CSV table of C-alpha atoms in Angstrom, one decimal:
chain,number,residue,atom,x,y,z
A,264,UNK,CA,-18.4,-93.1,-3.3
A,265,UNK,CA,-15.6,-93.9,-6.0
A,266,UNK,CA,-16.7,-97.5,-6.2
A,267,UNK,CA,-20.1,-96.0,-8.0
A,268,UNK,CA,-19.1,-95.1,-11.5
A,269,UNK,CA,-21.7,-92.3,-11.8
A,270,UNK,CA,-20.6,-90.9,-8.5
A,271,UNK,CA,-16.9,-91.1,-9.4
A,272,UNK,CA,-17.3,-89.3,-12.6
A,273,UNK,CA,-18.9,-86.4,-10.5
A,274,UNK,CA,-16.0,-86.5,-8.1
A,275,UNK,CA,-13.6,-86.7,-11.0
A,276,UNK,CA,-15.0,-83.4,-12.6
A,277,UNK,CA,-14.7,-81.4,-9.4
A,278,UNK,CA,-16.1,-77.9,-9.5
A,279,UNK,CA,-17.0,-78.5,-13.1
A,280,UNK,CA,-19.7,-80.8,-12.4
A,281,UNK,CA,-21.7,-77.7,-10.8
A,282,UNK,CA,-21.2,-75.9,-14.4
A,283,UNK,CA,-20.4,-72.5,-15.4
A,284,UNK,CA,-20.6,-69.5,-13.1
A,285,UNK,CA,-23.3,-67.2,-13.8
A,286,UNK,CA,-24.2,-63.6,-12.3
A,287,UNK,CA,-27.6,-62.8,-11.5
A,288,UNK,CA,-28.6,-59.4,-13.2
A,289,UNK,CA,-29.2,-56.5,-11.0
A,290,UNK,CA,-30.1,-53.1,-11.7
A,291,UNK,CA,-26.6,-51.3,-12.4
A,292,UNK,CA,-24.6,-54.5,-13.5
A,293,UNK,CA,-22.7,-54.1,-16.8
A,294,UNK,CA,-24.5,-56.8,-18.8
A,295,UNK,CA,-27.7,-57.5,-20.4
A,296,UNK,CA,-29.6,-59.7,-18.0
A,297,UNK,CA,-32.5,-60.2,-20.6
A,298,UNK,CA,-29.8,-61.3,-23.4
A,299,UNK,CA,-28.1,-64.1,-21.3
A,300,UNK,CA,-25.4,-61.7,-19.8
A,301,UNK,CA,-23.5,-62.9,-16.6
A,302,UNK,CA,-22.3,-66.2,-17.9
A,303,UNK,CA,-18.8,-67.5,-17.9
A,304,UNK,CA,-17.5,-67.9,-21.4
A,305,UNK,CA,-15.8,-71.7,-21.5
A,306,UNK,CA,-12.5,-72.1,-23.1
A,307,UNK,CA,-12.2,-74.9,-25.6
A,308,UNK,CA,-9.7,-75.7,-28.4
A,309,UNK,CA,-9.7,-74.4,-31.8
A,310,UNK,CA,-7.7,-74.7,-35.1
A,311,UNK,CA,-7.4,-71.9,-37.7
A,312,UNK,CA,-9.2,-72.5,-41.2
A,313,UNK,CA,-6.9,-70.2,-43.1
A,314,UNK,CA,-4.1,-72.2,-44.7
A,315,UNK,CA,-1.8,-69.1,-43.8
A,316,UNK,CA,-2.3,-69.9,-40.2
A,317,UNK,CA,-1.7,-73.9,-40.3
A,318,UNK,CA,1.7,-73.5,-38.6
A,319,UNK,CA,-0.1,-72.2,-35.4
A,320,UNK,CA,-1.7,-75.6,-34.5
A,321,UNK,CA,-4.4,-75.9,-31.9
A,322,UNK,CA,-5.0,-72.7,-29.5
A,323,UNK,CA,-7.1,-72.1,-26.6
A,324,UNK,CA,-10.5,-70.0,-27.8
A,325,UNK,CA,-9.4,-67.4,-25.2
A,326,UNK,CA,-6.0,-66.7,-26.6
A,327,UNK,CA,-7.9,-66.2,-30.2
A,328,UNK,CA,-10.7,-63.9,-28.8
A,329,UNK,CA,-8.5,-61.9,-26.7
A,330,UNK,CA,-5.3,-61.3,-28.9
A,331,UNK,CA,-2.9,-58.8,-27.7
A,332,UNK,CA,-3.3,-56.6,-30.5
A,333,UNK,CA,-7.1,-56.1,-30.3
A,334,UNK,CA,-8.2,-52.8,-28.9
A,335,UNK,CA,-11.9,-53.0,-28.4
A,336,UNK,CA,-13.1,-53.1,-24.8
A,337,UNK,CA,-15.7,-55.9,-25.7
A,338,UNK,CA,-14.8,-58.7,-28.2
A,339,UNK,CA,-17.3,-60.0,-30.6
A,340,UNK,CA,-17.7,-63.8,-31.0
A,341,UNK,CA,-19.6,-65.5,-34.0
A,342,UNK,CA,-20.6,-68.9,-33.8
A,343,UNK,CA,-21.2,-70.5,-37.2
A,344,UNK,CA,-22.2,-74.0,-38.4
A,345,UNK,CA,-20.5,-73.7,-41.8
A,346,UNK,CA,-18.2,-71.3,-43.6
A,347,UNK,CA,-21.1,-70.7,-45.8
A,348,UNK,CA,-22.5,-68.6,-43.5
A,349,UNK,CA,-19.5,-66.1,-43.3
A,350,UNK,CA,-20.6,-63.4,-45.8
A,351,UNK,CA,-23.9,-62.9,-44.2
A,352,UNK,CA,-22.1,-62.8,-40.5
A,353,UNK,CA,-19.8,-60.1,-41.7
A,354,UNK,CA,-22.5,-57.9,-43.2
A,355,UNK,CA,-24.2,-58.0,-39.8
A,356,UNK,CA,-21.1,-56.4,-38.1
A,357,UNK,CA,-21.2,-53.5,-40.3
A,358,UNK,CA,-21.3,-49.9,-38.6
A,359,UNK,CA,-21.1,-51.8,-34.8
A,360,UNK,CA,-17.9,-49.6,-33.9
A,361,UNK,CA,-20.2,-46.4,-34.7
A,362,UNK,CA,-23.1,-47.8,-32.9
A,363,UNK,CA,-21.1,-48.9,-30.0
A,364,UNK,CA,-18.9,-45.8,-29.7
A,365,UNK,CA,-15.8,-48.1,-30.5
A,366,UNK,CA,-16.4,-50.6,-27.3
A,367,UNK,CA,-17.2,-53.2,-30.1
A,368,UNK,CA,-14.8,-53.3,-33.1
A,369,UNK,CA,-16.3,-55.6,-36.3
A,370,UNK,CA,-12.8,-56.3,-37.7
A,371,UNK,CA,-11.7,-57.8,-34.2
A,372,UNK,CA,-14.4,-60.4,-34.3
A,373,UNK,CA,-13.6,-64.0,-34.0
A,374,UNK,CA,-15.6,-66.7,-36.0
A,375,UNK,CA,-15.7,-70.0,-34.6
A,376,UNK,CA,-17.2,-72.9,-37.1
A,377,UNK,CA,-19.0,-75.5,-34.8
A,378,UNK,CA,-17.2,-78.5,-36.2
A,379,UNK,CA,-13.9,-80.2,-36.3
A,380,UNK,CA,-13.9,-80.8,-39.9
A,381,UNK,CA,-14.0,-78.3,-42.8
A,382,UNK,CA,-14.1,-79.0,-46.4
A,383,UNK,CA,-13.5,-76.9,-49.6
A,384,UNK,CA,-12.2,-73.9,-47.7
A,385,UNK,CA,-12.4,-70.8,-49.8
A,386,UNK,CA,-8.7,-69.3,-50.6
A,387,UNK,CA,-10.1,-65.8,-49.0
A,388,UNK,CA,-11.7,-67.4,-45.8
A,389,UNK,CA,-9.6,-64.9,-43.5
A,390,UNK,CA,-7.2,-65.3,-40.6
A,391,UNK,CA,-10.3,-64.4,-38.1
A,392,UNK,CA,-12.0,-67.7,-38.8
A,393,UNK,CA,-11.5,-71.0,-36.6
A,394,UNK,CA,-13.2,-74.2,-36.2
A,395,UNK,CA,-13.2,-76.3,-33.2
A,396,UNK,CA,-10.4,-78.8,-32.2
A,397,UNK,CA,-10.5,-82.4,-30.7
A,398,UNK,CA,-9.1,-83.8,-27.9
A,399,UNK,CA,-6.7,-85.8,-30.1
A,400,UNK,CA,-5.5,-82.6,-31.8
A,401,UNK,CA,-4.8,-81.1,-28.8
A,402,UNK,CA,-2.8,-83.9,-27.0
A,403,UNK,CA,-0.8,-83.8,-30.5
A,404,UNK,CA,0.2,-80.2,-30.1
A,405,UNK,CA,3.2,-80.3,-27.9
A,406,UNK,CA,3.1,-76.7,-27.2
A,407,UNK,CA,0.0,-76.9,-25.2
A,408,UNK,CA,0.1,-80.4,-23.8
A,409,UNK,CA,3.5,-81.1,-23.1
A,410,UNK,CA,3.9,-82.2,-19.6
A,411,UNK,CA,0.2,-82.3,-19.0
A,412,UNK,CA,-2.2,-85.0,-18.5
A,413,UNK,CA,-4.8,-85.5,-21.5
A,414,UNK,CA,-7.9,-83.9,-20.8
A,415,UNK,CA,-11.2,-86.0,-19.6
A,416,UNK,CA,-14.8,-85.1,-20.2
A,417,UNK,CA,-13.9,-82.4,-22.8
A,418,UNK,CA,-17.0,-81.0,-24.8
A,419,UNK,CA,-15.7,-79.1,-27.6
A,420,UNK,CA,-19.3,-77.6,-28.3
A,421,UNK,CA,-19.3,-76.0,-24.7
A,422,UNK,CA,-19.2,-72.5,-26.0
A,423,UNK,CA,-22.3,-73.0,-28.1
A,424,UNK,CA,-24.1,-74.6,-25.3
A,425,UNK,CA,-23.1,-71.9,-22.8
A,426,UNK,CA,-24.4,-69.5,-25.5
A,427,UNK,CA,-27.9,-71.4,-25.7
A,428,UNK,CA,-27.1,-71.7,-29.6
A,429,UNK,CA,-26.9,-68.0,-30.1
A,430,UNK,CA,-24.9,-66.7,-33.2
A,431,UNK,CA,-23.6,-63.5,-31.7
A,432,UNK,CA,-21.8,-63.0,-28.4
A,433,UNK,CA,-20.3,-59.9,-27.0
A,434,UNK,CA,-17.9,-61.0,-24.4
A,435,UNK,CA,-16.3,-58.5,-21.8
A,436,UNK,CA,-12.7,-58.5,-20.9
A,437,UNK,CA,-13.0,-60.6,-17.8
A,438,UNK,CA,-14.5,-63.5,-20.0
A,439,UNK,CA,-18.0,-62.9,-18.7
A,440,UNK,CA,-20.7,-62.6,-21.5
A,441,UNK,CA,-22.1,-59.1,-22.1
A,442,UNK,CA,-25.0,-60.4,-24.3
A,443,UNK,CA,-26.0,-62.7,-26.9
A,444,UNK,CA,-28.4,-62.7,-29.6
A,445,UNK,CA,-29.3,-64.5,-33.0
A,446,UNK,CA,-30.0,-61.6,-35.4
A,447,UNK,CA,-28.3,-58.7,-37.0
A,448,UNK,CA,-31.0,-56.2,-35.8
A,449,UNK,CA,-30.9,-57.4,-32.2
A,450,UNK,CA,-27.1,-57.1,-32.3
A,451,UNK,CA,-27.3,-53.7,-33.7
A,452,UNK,CA,-29.8,-52.9,-30.9
A,453,UNK,CA,-27.6,-54.3,-28.1
A,454,UNK,CA,-24.4,-52.3,-29.5
A,455,UNK,CA,-26.3,-49.0,-29.6
A,456,UNK,CA,-27.4,-49.4,-25.9
A,457,UNK,CA,-23.7,-50.4,-24.8
A,458,UNK,CA,-22.7,-46.9,-23.5
A,459,UNK,CA,-26.0,-46.2,-21.7
A,460,UNK,CA,-25.7,-49.7,-19.9
A,461,UNK,CA,-22.1,-48.7,-18.9
A,462,UNK,CA,-23.4,-45.3,-17.5
A,463,UNK,CA,-21.5,-43.5,-20.1
A,464,UNK,CA,-24.4,-41.7,-21.9
């Protein structure tokens, strides 16, 4: 089978060839089946946009999304095409802590720009904004890749693909998606129902 290129690539990918794990929603499960809940959130590489964090180099998205100092039960990931969309996205997060009973905390959100190149970065862009990083950037970051082989079949747009292109994603602490949506109104509705879904109201 390894002599056939297409089959050899499938063998090399191992379990990744089957795609991401996804739970099928049933009544009582703590995620929203009608809002893409139950999907495993993939991990990719990211790089800080703010000049004050340049020394960090490339990071894993899991480390950024679930930083130790964050207090919220769920973490909010905002996927954007450009930093020009940041202001509108930040406004969409207002009062989510009140609506969700502090299960989602707006100032803990992680903004990920779906590009590996960002030009003309505003001075006040914020330390919560990251861009996608390439394989070459990852390989050249010794802290992460030292002693490891260079990754193969890496797709830096894997998170966006897993979220079906949705802008807002609420992620559970076990790295499974609670819900994803496109608009501020949908996000507010989802956050307003979190406590009921978890059986706390």
